mmCIF file of C-alpha atoms in Angstrom:
data_model
loop_
_atom_site.group_PDB
_atom_site.id
_atom_site.type_symbol
_atom_site.label_atom_id
_atom_site.label_comp_id
_atom_site.label_asym_id
_atom_site.label_seq_id
_atom_site.Cartn_x
_atom_site.Cartn_y
_atom_site.Cartn_z
ATOM 1 C CA MET A 797 -34.870 44.901 -11.030
ATOM 2 C CA SER A 798 -35.719 45.102 -7.315
ATOM 3 C CA ASP A 799 -31.983 45.200 -6.516
ATOM 4 C CA VAL A 800 -32.060 48.953 -7.140
ATOM 5 C CA TYR A 801 -33.434 49.293 -3.592
ATOM 6 C CA LEU A 802 -30.756 47.134 -1.982
ATOM 7 C CA GLU A 803 -27.381 48.020 -0.548
ATOM 8 C CA GLU A 804 -24.565 45.595 0.094
ATOM 9 C CA ARG A 805 -25.710 45.266 3.712
ATOM 10 C CA HIS A 806 -29.092 43.977 2.523
ATOM 11 C CA HIS A 807 -27.439 41.316 0.378
ATOM 12 C CA HIS A 808 -25.336 40.174 3.331
ATOM 13 C CA LEU A 809 -28.427 40.008 5.526
ATOM 14 C CA ARG A 810 -30.304 37.971 2.918
ATOM 15 C CA ALA A 811 -27.445 35.474 2.713
ATOM 16 C CA GLN A 812 -27.348 35.204 6.511
ATOM 17 C CA VAL A 813 -31.099 34.625 6.902
ATOM 18 C CA ARG A 814 -31.252 32.238 3.941
ATOM 19 C CA ALA A 815 -28.436 30.105 5.357
ATOM 20 C CA PHE A 816 -30.231 29.932 8.701
ATOM 21 C CA ALA A 817 -33.594 29.114 7.132
ATOM 22 C CA GLU A 818 -32.215 26.374 4.895
ATOM 23 C CA SER A 819 -30.080 24.743 7.595
ATOM 24 C CA LYS A 820 -32.214 25.194 10.723
ATOM 25 C CA VAL A 821 -35.824 25.730 9.619
ATOM 26 C CA ALA A 822 -36.163 23.491 6.560
ATOM 27 C CA PRO A 823 -35.408 20.224 8.453
ATOM 28 C CA ARG A 824 -38.262 20.979 10.880
ATOM 29 C CA VAL A 825 -41.001 21.792 8.365
ATOM 30 C CA ALA A 826 -42.217 18.213 7.947
ATOM 31 C CA ASP A 827 -42.658 17.776 11.717
ATOM 32 C CA MET A 828 -44.506 21.088 11.975
ATOM 33 C CA GLU A 829 -46.853 20.012 9.194
ATOM 34 C CA ARG A 830 -47.370 16.595 10.762
ATOM 35 C CA THR A 831 -48.051 17.676 14.345
ATOM 36 C CA GLY A 832 -49.380 21.211 13.977
ATOM 37 C CA ALA A 833 -47.905 21.972 17.406
ATOM 38 C CA VAL A 834 -46.572 25.416 18.276
ATOM 39 C CA GLU A 835 -42.888 25.490 17.345
ATOM 40 C CA THR A 836 -41.084 27.098 20.274
ATOM 41 C CA GLU A 837 -37.463 26.127 19.670
ATOM 42 C CA LEU A 838 -37.228 27.661 16.208
ATOM 43 C CA ALA A 839 -39.056 30.781 17.365
ATOM 44 C CA SER A 840 -36.478 31.191 20.115
ATOM 45 C CA ALA A 841 -33.613 30.572 17.701
ATOM 46 C CA ILE A 842 -34.953 33.223 15.310
ATOM 47 C CA ALA A 843 -35.282 35.726 18.156
ATOM 48 C CA GLN A 844 -31.744 34.998 19.336
ATOM 49 C CA GLN A 845 -30.404 36.015 15.928
ATOM 50 C CA GLY A 846 -31.496 39.553 16.785
ATOM 51 C CA TRP A 847 -33.941 39.754 13.879
ATOM 52 C CA ILE A 848 -36.972 40.717 15.983
ATOM 53 C CA GLY A 849 -35.029 43.871 16.811
ATOM 54 C CA VAL A 850 -34.223 44.730 13.202
ATOM 55 C CA THR A 851 -35.988 48.114 13.481
ATOM 56 C CA ILE A 852 -34.997 48.783 17.102
ATOM 57 C CA ASP A 853 -32.443 51.560 17.531
ATOM 58 C CA LYS A 854 -28.874 50.463 18.181
ATOM 59 C CA ALA A 855 -28.962 52.523 21.384
ATOM 60 C CA TYR A 856 -31.270 49.819 22.775
ATOM 61 C CA GLY A 857 -29.224 46.932 21.397
ATOM 62 C CA GLY A 858 -31.213 46.549 18.188
ATOM 63 C CA MET A 859 -29.963 46.289 14.631
ATOM 64 C CA GLY A 860 -31.332 49.716 13.644
ATOM 65 C CA ALA A 861 -31.451 48.398 10.094
ATOM 66 C CA GLY A 862 -34.865 49.609 8.955
ATOM 67 C CA HIS A 863 -37.986 48.288 7.314
ATOM 68 C CA LEU A 864 -36.427 47.071 4.067
ATOM 69 C CA ALA A 865 -34.064 44.899 6.094
ATOM 70 C CA LYS A 866 -37.084 43.660 8.049
ATOM 71 C CA THR A 867 -38.832 42.797 4.793
ATOM 72 C CA ILE A 868 -35.845 40.713 3.706
ATOM 73 C CA VAL A 869 -35.714 38.825 7.026
ATOM 74 C CA ILE A 870 -39.406 37.932 6.842
ATOM 75 C CA GLU A 871 -39.273 37.094 3.130
ATOM 76 C CA GLU A 872 -36.356 34.691 3.504
ATOM 77 C CA LEU A 873 -37.843 32.887 6.501
ATOM 78 C CA SER A 874 -41.223 32.616 4.729
ATOM 79 C CA ARG A 875 -39.584 31.214 1.612
ATOM 80 C CA ILE A 876 -38.780 28.111 3.673
ATOM 81 C CA SER A 877 -41.647 28.238 6.177
ATOM 82 C CA GLY A 878 -44.567 30.629 6.139
ATOM 83 C CA ALA A 879 -45.124 29.741 9.791
ATOM 84 C CA MET A 880 -41.671 30.899 10.863
ATOM 85 C CA GLY A 881 -41.958 34.019 8.748
ATOM 86 C CA ALA A 882 -45.222 34.674 10.569
ATOM 87 C CA VAL A 883 -43.495 34.181 13.930
ATOM 88 C CA ALA A 884 -40.921 36.835 13.037
ATOM 89 C CA GLN A 885 -43.389 39.324 11.614
ATOM 90 C CA ALA A 886 -45.861 38.996 14.511
ATOM 91 C CA SER A 887 -43.262 39.914 17.116
ATOM 92 C CA GLN A 888 -41.708 42.577 14.889
ATOM 93 C CA LEU A 889 -45.243 43.997 14.724
ATOM 94 C CA GLY A 890 -45.274 43.912 18.520
ATOM 95 C CA VAL A 891 -42.231 46.211 18.507
ATOM 96 C CA ALA A 892 -44.126 49.069 16.842
ATOM 97 C CA LYS A 893 -46.100 50.201 19.874
ATOM 98 C CA LEU A 894 -42.957 50.608 21.954
ATOM 99 C CA VAL A 895 -40.920 52.304 19.239
ATOM 100 C CA HIS A 896 -43.614 54.881 18.473
ATOM 101 C CA PHE A 897 -45.514 55.298 21.743
ATOM 102 C CA GLY A 898 -43.414 53.820 24.535
ATOM 103 C CA SER A 899 -42.070 56.003 27.321
ATOM 104 C CA ASP A 900 -38.333 56.308 27.869
ATOM 105 C CA ARG A 901 -38.663 53.940 30.830
ATOM 106 C CA GLN A 902 -40.634 51.385 28.832
ATOM 107 C CA LYS A 903 -38.131 51.522 25.998
ATOM 108 C CA ARG A 904 -35.182 51.057 28.351
ATOM 109 C CA GLU A 905 -36.880 48.158 30.085
ATOM 110 C CA TRP A 906 -38.209 46.212 27.113
ATOM 111 C CA LEU A 907 -36.445 47.063 23.855
ATOM 112 C CA PRO A 908 -33.056 45.563 24.876
ATOM 113 C CA LYS A 909 -34.786 42.320 25.885
ATOM 114 C CA ILE A 910 -36.627 42.167 22.558
ATOM 115 C CA ALA A 911 -33.425 42.944 20.676
ATOM 116 C CA ASP A 912 -31.442 40.149 22.338
ATOM 117 C CA GLY A 913 -34.238 37.619 21.829
ATOM 118 C CA SER A 914 -35.159 37.100 25.479
ATOM 119 C CA CYS A 915 -38.616 38.689 25.049
ATOM 120 C CA LEU A 916 -41.130 38.077 22.270
ATOM 121 C CA PRO A 917 -43.721 40.876 22.057
ATOM 122 C CA THR A 918 -47.189 40.629 20.517
ATOM 123 C CA ILE A 919 -50.070 42.958 19.808
ATOM 124 C CA ALA A 920 -53.623 42.014 20.778
ATOM 125 C CA VAL A 921 -56.353 44.154 19.214
ATOM 126 C CA THR A 922 -58.914 41.959 17.447
ATOM 127 C CA GLU A 923 -62.071 40.756 19.191
ATOM 128 C CA ALA A 924 -64.463 38.080 17.986
ATOM 129 C CA GLU A 925 -67.488 40.381 17.962
ATOM 130 C CA ALA A 926 -65.700 43.308 16.279
ATOM 131 C CA GLY A 927 -63.251 41.830 13.754
ATOM 132 C CA SER A 928 -61.541 44.589 11.762
ATOM 133 C CA HIS A 929 -63.775 47.211 13.393
ATOM 134 C CA VAL A 930 -61.307 48.415 16.016
ATOM 135 C CA LEU A 931 -63.720 50.953 17.491
ATOM 136 C CA GLY A 932 -66.223 48.143 18.038
ATOM 137 C CA MET A 933 -64.099 46.420 20.679
ATOM 138 C CA GLN A 934 -65.668 45.772 24.088
ATOM 139 C CA MET A 935 -62.751 44.685 26.295
ATOM 140 C CA THR A 936 -62.410 47.076 29.208
ATOM 141 C CA ALA A 937 -59.617 48.532 31.296
ATOM 142 C CA HIS A 938 -60.962 50.139 34.473
ATOM 143 C CA ARG A 939 -58.728 52.484 36.468
ATOM 144 C CA GLU A 940 -58.421 51.673 40.171
ATOM 145 C CA GLY A 941 -55.911 53.993 41.810
ATOM 146 C CA ARG A 942 -52.435 53.155 40.488
ATOM 147 C CA HIS A 943 -53.670 50.142 38.550
ATOM 148 C CA TYR A 944 -55.893 49.203 35.635
ATOM 149 C CA VAL A 945 -58.080 46.112 35.786
ATOM 150 C CA LEU A 946 -58.557 44.377 32.421
ATOM 151 C CA ASN A 947 -61.521 42.219 31.489
ATOM 152 C CA GLY A 948 -62.318 40.729 28.105
ATOM 153 C CA ARG A 949 -61.018 38.514 25.327
ATOM 154 C CA LYS A 950 -58.705 38.980 22.351
ATOM 155 C CA VAL A 951 -58.577 36.620 19.354
ATOM 156 C CA TYR A 952 -56.187 35.863 16.483
ATOM 157 C CA VAL A 953 -53.200 37.110 18.489
ATOM 158 C CA GLY A 954 -50.010 36.305 16.587
ATOM 159 C CA ASN A 955 -47.520 34.391 18.785
ATOM 160 C CA SER A 956 -50.206 34.107 21.461
ATOM 161 C CA HIS A 957 -48.727 30.973 23.010
ATOM 162 C CA ILE A 958 -45.068 31.977 22.963
ATOM 163 C CA GLY A 959 -45.310 35.743 23.541
ATOM 164 C CA ASP A 960 -43.763 37.218 26.681
ATOM 165 C CA LEU A 961 -45.198 40.736 26.464
ATOM 166 C CA HIS A 962 -48.630 41.450 25.014
ATOM 167 C CA GLY A 963 -49.583 44.871 23.726
ATOM 168 C CA VAL A 964 -53.308 45.058 24.505
ATOM 169 C CA VAL A 965 -55.797 47.712 23.387
ATOM 170 C CA ALA A 966 -58.889 48.011 25.571
ATOM 171 C CA ARG A 967 -61.740 50.411 26.171
ATOM 172 C CA THR A 968 -61.250 53.020 28.912
ATOM 173 C CA GLY A 969 -64.075 55.279 27.771
ATOM 174 C CA ASP A 970 -66.596 55.907 25.019
ATOM 175 C CA GLY A 971 -66.100 56.601 21.332
ATOM 176 C CA SER A 972 -62.949 56.830 19.247
ATOM 177 C CA GLN A 973 -60.995 58.493 22.076
ATOM 178 C CA GLY A 974 -62.044 55.808 24.542
ATOM 179 C CA LEU A 975 -59.359 53.245 23.698
ATOM 180 C CA SER A 976 -56.044 52.882 25.498
ATOM 181 C CA ALA A 977 -53.049 50.577 25.049
ATOM 182 C CA PHE A 978 -51.251 48.544 27.709
ATOM 183 C CA LEU A 979 -48.305 46.229 28.195
ATOM 184 C CA VAL A 980 -49.343 42.969 29.831
ATOM 185 C CA GLU A 981 -46.696 40.443 30.809
ATOM 186 C CA ALA A 982 -47.624 36.872 29.882
ATOM 187 C CA ASP A 983 -47.372 35.691 33.489
ATOM 188 C CA ARG A 984 -49.755 38.306 34.922
ATOM 189 C CA PRO A 985 -52.450 36.809 37.181
ATOM 190 C CA GLY A 986 -55.814 36.999 35.471
ATOM 191 C CA LEU A 987 -54.401 36.362 31.977
ATOM 192 C CA THR A 988 -55.063 32.903 30.538
ATOM 193 C CA LEU A 989 -54.732 31.266 27.131
ATOM 194 C CA SER A 990 -57.177 29.115 25.228
ATOM 195 C CA ALA A 991 -55.789 25.796 24.021
ATOM 196 C CA HIS A 992 -53.881 25.956 20.742
ATOM 197 C CA ARG A 993 -56.188 25.081 17.847
ATOM 198 C CA GLN A 994 -55.229 23.518 14.529
ATOM 199 C CA ALA A 995 -55.624 25.845 11.566
ATOM 200 C CA LEU A 996 -55.734 25.575 7.782
ATOM 201 C CA GLY A 997 -52.108 26.585 7.379
ATOM 202 C CA LEU A 998 -49.070 28.146 9.077
ATOM 203 C CA HIS A 999 -48.565 24.952 11.090
ATOM 204 C CA GLY A 1000 -46.157 25.712 13.927
ATOM 205 C CA PHE A 1001 -47.442 29.267 14.380
ATOM 206 C CA SER A 1002 -49.878 30.247 17.140
ATOM 207 C CA PHE A 1003 -52.564 32.878 16.719
ATOM 208 C CA GLY A 1004 -54.894 32.126 19.571
ATOM 209 C CA GLU A 1005 -57.021 33.734 22.269
ATOM 210 C CA LEU A 1006 -56.071 35.716 25.355
ATOM 211 C CA HIS A 1007 -58.590 35.872 28.209
ATOM 212 C CA PHE A 1008 -58.433 38.628 30.824
ATOM 213 C CA THR A 1009 -60.323 38.192 34.095
ATOM 214 C CA ASP A 1010 -59.682 40.990 36.597
ATOM 215 C CA CYS A 1011 -56.129 41.176 35.282
ATOM 216 C CA ARG A 1012 -54.461 43.952 37.279
ATOM 217 C CA ILE A 1013 -51.547 45.915 35.805
ATOM 218 C CA PRO A 1014 -49.797 49.079 37.064
ATOM 219 C CA VAL A 1015 -50.556 52.440 35.468
ATOM 220 C CA GLY A 1016 -46.940 52.491 34.306
ATOM 221 C CA ASN A 1017 -47.809 49.694 31.861
ATOM 222 C CA ARG A 1018 -50.039 52.008 29.849
ATOM 223 C CA ILE A 1019 -48.521 52.884 26.464
ATOM 224 C CA GLY A 1020 -48.913 56.542 25.631
ATOM 225 C CA ARG A 1021 -51.705 58.633 27.080
ATOM 226 C CA GLU A 1022 -55.133 57.354 27.994
ATOM 227 C CA GLY A 1023 -57.250 57.573 24.845
ATOM 228 C CA GLU A 1024 -54.366 56.905 22.404
ATOM 229 C CA GLY A 1025 -55.176 53.219 21.934
ATOM 230 C CA ARG A 1026 -56.744 53.757 18.537
ATOM 231 C CA ASP A 1027 -53.583 55.494 17.328
ATOM 232 C CA VAL A 1028 -51.426 52.656 18.668
ATOM 233 C CA ALA A 1029 -53.569 50.055 16.891
ATOM 234 C CA TYR A 1030 -53.887 51.884 13.570
ATOM 235 C CA SER A 1031 -50.266 52.976 13.286
ATOM 236 C CA SER A 1032 -48.980 49.495 14.167
ATOM 237 C CA SER A 1033 -51.218 47.959 11.511
ATOM 238 C CA VAL A 1034 -50.248 50.421 8.781
ATOM 239 C CA LEU A 1035 -46.526 50.866 9.437
ATOM 240 C CA TYR A 1036 -45.654 47.324 10.492
ATOM 241 C CA GLY A 1037 -48.604 44.998 9.868
ATOM 242 C CA ARG A 1038 -49.124 45.658 6.177
ATOM 243 C CA PRO A 1039 -45.461 45.570 5.047
ATOM 244 C CA ASN A 1040 -44.751 42.590 7.318
ATOM 245 C CA LEU A 1041 -47.588 40.551 5.835
ATOM 246 C CA ALA A 1042 -46.598 41.597 2.330
ATOM 247 C CA ALA A 1043 -43.168 40.124 3.091
ATOM 248 C CA VAL A 1044 -44.644 36.825 4.321
ATOM 249 C CA ALA A 1045 -46.730 36.571 1.153
ATOM 250 C CA LEU A 1046 -43.665 37.409 -0.944
ATOM 251 C CA GLY A 1047 -41.617 34.619 0.617
ATOM 252 C CA ILE A 1048 -44.409 32.094 0.037
ATOM 253 C CA HIS A 1049 -44.779 33.406 -3.515
ATOM 254 C CA GLN A 1050 -41.058 32.973 -4.215
ATOM 255 C CA ALA A 1051 -41.178 29.402 -2.908
ATOM 256 C CA THR A 1052 -44.188 28.665 -5.124
ATOM 257 C CA PHE A 1053 -42.341 30.043 -8.142
ATOM 258 C CA GLU A 1054 -39.142 28.072 -7.475
ATOM 259 C CA GLN A 1055 -41.013 24.816 -6.888
ATOM 260 C CA THR A 1056 -43.023 25.221 -10.080
ATOM 261 C CA VAL A 1057 -40.083 26.128 -12.320
ATOM 262 C CA ALA A 1058 -38.173 23.100 -11.015
ATOM 263 C CA PHE A 1059 -41.192 20.859 -11.634
ATOM 264 C CA THR A 1060 -41.533 21.999 -15.261
ATOM 265 C CA ARG A 1061 -37.867 21.187 -15.857
ATOM 266 C CA GLU A 1062 -38.015 17.752 -14.265
ATOM 267 C CA ARG A 1063 -41.349 16.520 -15.624
ATOM 268 C CA ILE A 1064 -41.287 15.040 -19.153
ATOM 269 C CA ARG A 1065 -44.308 15.142 -21.456
ATOM 270 C CA TYR A 1066 -44.382 14.058 -25.103
ATOM 271 C CA GLY A 1067 -40.665 13.440 -24.933
ATOM 272 C CA ARG A 1068 -39.876 17.007 -23.879
ATOM 273 C CA GLN A 1069 -39.619 18.998 -20.677
ATOM 274 C CA LEU A 1070 -43.014 20.148 -19.472
ATOM 275 C CA HIS A 1071 -42.154 23.845 -19.884
ATOM 276 C CA ASP A 1072 -41.705 23.319 -23.641
ATOM 277 C CA LEU A 1073 -45.493 23.101 -23.929
ATOM 278 C CA SER A 1074 -46.695 26.569 -24.897
ATOM 279 C CA ASN A 1075 -49.545 26.714 -22.386
ATOM 280 C CA ILE A 1076 -47.170 25.782 -19.554
ATOM 281 C CA LYS A 1077 -44.556 28.284 -20.690
ATOM 282 C CA LEU A 1078 -47.191 31.041 -20.663
ATOM 283 C CA LYS A 1079 -48.129 30.197 -17.079
ATOM 284 C CA VAL A 1080 -44.474 30.197 -16.003
ATOM 285 C CA GLY A 1081 -44.067 33.617 -17.585
ATOM 286 C CA GLN A 1082 -47.075 34.852 -15.622
ATOM 287 C CA LEU A 1083 -45.569 33.481 -12.414
ATOM 288 C CA GLN A 1084 -42.318 35.317 -13.149
ATOM 289 C CA SER A 1085 -44.156 38.580 -13.796
ATOM 290 C CA ARG A 1086 -46.250 38.287 -10.652
ATOM 291 C CA VAL A 1087 -43.362 37.590 -8.295
ATOM 292 C CA MET A 1088 -41.337 40.448 -9.815
ATOM 293 C CA THR A 1089 -44.260 42.845 -9.440
ATOM 294 C CA ALA A 1090 -44.913 41.705 -5.888
ATOM 295 C CA ARG A 1091 -41.293 42.166 -4.841
ATOM 296 C CA LEU A 1092 -41.101 45.639 -6.374
ATOM 297 C CA ALA A 1093 -44.236 46.693 -4.497
ATOM 298 C CA ALA A 1094 -42.944 45.352 -1.166
ATOM 299 C CA TYR A 1095 -39.429 46.779 -1.491
ATOM 300 C CA HIS A 1096 -40.614 50.151 -2.789
ATOM 301 C CA ALA A 1097 -43.010 50.637 0.135
ATOM 302 C CA ALA A 1098 -40.396 49.595 2.716
ATOM 303 C CA HIS A 1099 -37.808 51.858 1.073
ATOM 304 C CA LEU A 1100 -40.139 54.861 1.301
ATOM 305 C CA LEU A 1101 -40.903 54.036 4.938
ATOM 306 C CA ASP A 1102 -37.180 53.985 5.728
ATOM 307 C CA ALA A 1103 -36.770 57.320 3.956
ATOM 308 C CA GLY A 1104 -39.422 58.938 6.165
ATOM 309 C CA VAL A 1105 -41.631 59.681 3.160
ATOM 310 C CA ALA A 1106 -45.440 59.628 3.409
ATOM 311 C CA CYS A 1107 -46.282 56.195 2.012
ATOM 312 C CA ASP A 1108 -49.429 54.795 3.648
ATOM 313 C CA ALA A 1109 -50.944 54.142 0.208
ATOM 314 C CA GLU A 1110 -47.840 52.279 -0.942
ATOM 315 C CA LEU A 1111 -47.906 50.134 2.208
ATOM 316 C CA MET A 1112 -51.558 49.243 1.648
ATOM 317 C CA SER A 1113 -50.920 48.526 -2.012
ATOM 318 C CA ALA A 1114 -47.935 46.326 -1.167
ATOM 319 C CA LYS A 1115 -50.059 44.154 1.084
ATOM 320 C CA LEU A 1116 -52.881 43.986 -1.473
ATOM 321 C CA ILE A 1117 -50.605 43.143 -4.401
ATOM 322 C CA ASN A 1118 -48.521 40.574 -2.554
ATOM 323 C CA VAL A 1119 -51.435 38.657 -1.085
ATOM 324 C CA GLU A 1120 -53.526 38.603 -4.235
ATOM 325 C CA LEU A 1121 -50.652 37.717 -6.558
ATOM 326 C CA ALA A 1122 -49.380 34.996 -4.214
ATOM 327 C CA LEU A 1123 -52.828 33.406 -4.216
ATOM 328 C CA ASP A 1124 -53.102 33.734 -8.011
ATOM 329 C CA SER A 1125 -49.709 32.111 -8.479
ATOM 330 C CA ALA A 1126 -50.509 29.314 -6.040
ATOM 331 C CA ARG A 1127 -53.579 28.416 -8.086
ATOM 332 C CA ALA A 1128 -51.610 28.581 -11.358
ATOM 333 C CA ALA A 1129 -48.909 26.398 -9.829
ATOM 334 C CA MET A 1130 -51.511 23.831 -8.802
ATOM 335 C CA GLU A 1131 -52.828 23.800 -12.379
ATOM 336 C CA ILE A 1132 -49.328 23.193 -13.732
ATOM 337 C CA HIS A 1133 -48.673 20.380 -11.246
ATOM 338 C CA ALA A 1134 -52.148 18.906 -11.805
ATOM 339 C CA ALA A 1135 -52.630 15.735 -9.730
ATOM 340 C CA ALA A 1136 -49.006 15.821 -8.561
ATOM 341 C CA GLY A 1137 -49.775 19.027 -6.646
ATOM 342 C CA LEU A 1138 -52.274 17.177 -4.476
ATOM 343 C CA LEU A 1139 -49.662 14.894 -2.938
ATOM 344 C CA THR A 1140 -48.549 15.786 0.564
ATOM 345 C CA ASP A 1141 -44.860 15.312 -0.226
ATOM 346 C CA VAL A 1142 -45.144 18.198 -2.706
ATOM 347 C CA PRO A 1143 -45.156 21.550 -0.820
ATOM 348 C CA LEU A 1144 -47.667 23.335 -3.044
ATOM 349 C CA GLY A 1145 -50.607 22.540 -0.795
ATOM 350 C CA ARG A 1146 -48.739 24.084 2.131
ATOM 351 C CA TYR A 1147 -47.944 27.223 0.137
ATOM 352 C CA LEU A 1148 -51.584 27.619 -0.871
ATOM 353 C CA ARG A 1149 -52.877 27.083 2.671
ATOM 354 C CA ASP A 1150 -50.285 29.403 4.176
ATOM 355 C CA ALA A 1151 -51.036 32.155 1.652
ATOM 356 C CA HIS A 1152 -54.700 32.168 2.650
ATOM 357 C CA HIS A 1153 -53.653 33.015 6.215
ATOM 358 C CA ILE A 1154 -52.132 36.312 5.054
ATOM 359 C CA PHE A 1155 -55.369 37.573 3.503
ATOM 360 C CA ALA A 1156 -57.274 38.838 6.571
ATOM 361 C CA PRO A 1157 -54.715 40.261 9.072
ATOM 362 C CA ALA A 1158 -54.151 44.047 8.930
ATOM 363 C CA GLY A 1159 -57.216 44.285 6.721
ATOM 364 C CA THR A 1160 -58.576 42.113 3.924
ATOM 365 C CA SER A 1161 -58.017 43.059 0.297
ATOM 366 C CA ASP A 1162 -61.363 44.873 0.262
ATOM 367 C CA ILE A 1163 -60.183 47.017 3.181
ATOM 368 C CA GLN A 1164 -56.948 47.878 1.359
ATOM 369 C CA VAL A 1165 -58.887 48.824 -1.775
ATOM 370 C CA LEU A 1166 -61.319 50.986 0.196
ATOM 371 C CA ARG A 1167 -58.472 52.830 1.905
ATOM 372 C CA LEU A 1168 -56.706 53.310 -1.425
ATOM 373 C CA ALA A 1169 -59.929 54.748 -2.868
ATOM 374 C CA GLU A 1170 -60.119 57.196 0.047
ATOM 375 C CA PHE A 1171 -56.548 58.221 -0.693
ATOM 376 C CA ALA A 1172 -57.319 58.734 -4.388
ATOM 377 C CA LEU A 1173 -60.426 60.813 -3.572
ATOM 378 C CA GLY A 1174 -58.723 62.932 -0.951
ATOM 379 C CA GLN A 1175 -60.833 61.395 1.807
ATOM 380 C CA ASP A 1176 -57.992 59.896 3.855
ATOM 381 C CA LYS A 1177 -57.477 61.200 7.387
ATOM 382 C CA GLY A 1178 -53.737 61.724 7.193
ATOM 383 C CA GLN A 1179 -50.814 59.330 6.918
ATOM 384 C CA TRP A 1180 -49.182 57.483 9.789
ATOM 385 C CA SER A 1181 -45.952 57.220 7.831
ATOM 386 C CA GLN A 1182 -45.794 61.018 7.867
ATOM 387 C CA ARG A 1183 -46.850 61.493 11.486
ATOM 388 C CA LEU A 1184 -44.352 58.959 12.795
ATOM 389 C CA ALA A 1185 -41.664 59.415 10.154
ATOM 390 C CA THR A 1186 -38.176 58.068 10.747
ATOM 391 C CA VAL A 1187 -35.853 61.050 10.944
ATOM 392 C CA ARG A 1188 -32.576 59.247 10.408
ATOM 393 C CA SER A 1189 -31.254 56.603 8.070
ATOM 394 C CA PRO A 1190 -31.039 52.971 9.170
ATOM 395 C CA SER A 1191 -27.724 51.907 10.660
ATOM 396 C CA PRO A 1192 -25.333 49.669 8.703
ATOM 397 C CA LEU A 1193 -25.805 45.959 9.182
ATOM 398 C CA PRO A 1194 -22.943 43.873 10.536
ATOM 399 C CA LEU A 1195 -21.351 41.516 8.063
ATOM 400 C CA PRO A 1196 -22.117 37.798 8.639
#
């Protein structure tokens, strides 16, 4: 049913990413789970495929393939490893600020490097004391002649320990117009990283802390005008963050579904396959319905975004639906597996832990519901998908 959104180029891309994920990523999952260390080699290999540049214009060496293609890349990687899907989506999210707000010089300097995999971008907005309240951030950027001096701390930065170019939002003044965005190279003096910390899930992925102590950057590293930092943060979250995370959840959801269906075929109870029990068959049917609904929501939102149609509500709904249904299905799958699902050689525990990581970024489910309510009541403040609409169709994808 979701194939109605797909062209032949999307099917070719899916086959290409799936082959890579099954041959290159799958053999490394056990080690990532065992050590919890940041996986750098796979991240580099993913970047070198050109997939971080899936939405970058071909004029800058990108694929120019659009958001639906990006959804497929993330989904297929996440089907094998939520951590590697998160790696891809976090740096694809880091592309947004340059695509929408970067100067011609910044685009010429950085987009080709991102497209060829030699530069992994990130975005660093969240602060420990502010959380989802972007306007509550306290990190400062003080202008000194032709430089800004940055001081403060950012947390939960996706690809923190492997990123080459951080997109940082900091306070340059008071109020909602007092935020500005900057490009900060990872090797800038005054920028340090906290040690990588083990997390509940997404083993192999880093989402750590960046510390800025009198970190001096040239004025030319500012993205957009001074005071546009809020717009950079919000638009990146809506147009890239929400659909990207929906795609990660969708890939995890698909893996949960496939694992569970296979288990019900292999496991024998009362002399019959487990799925012949009516209560099990009902749960499998619910899993099928959920994953179909989730995929339709994700593909529909990405399709509208590619078409340049106002679709902020659809993007929020896609993230909400995909996260909540993935978590629901993970619990149902654990019930079907019963004690077998608790064993570490069965991947269900990993799927459940990884799915929980997708809940908070780009807004929890409560945030999505509140924004959807504002949309329904006519209280929304405009749509980023309309303000920054794509004016041309995505370019054809090369055949594998």
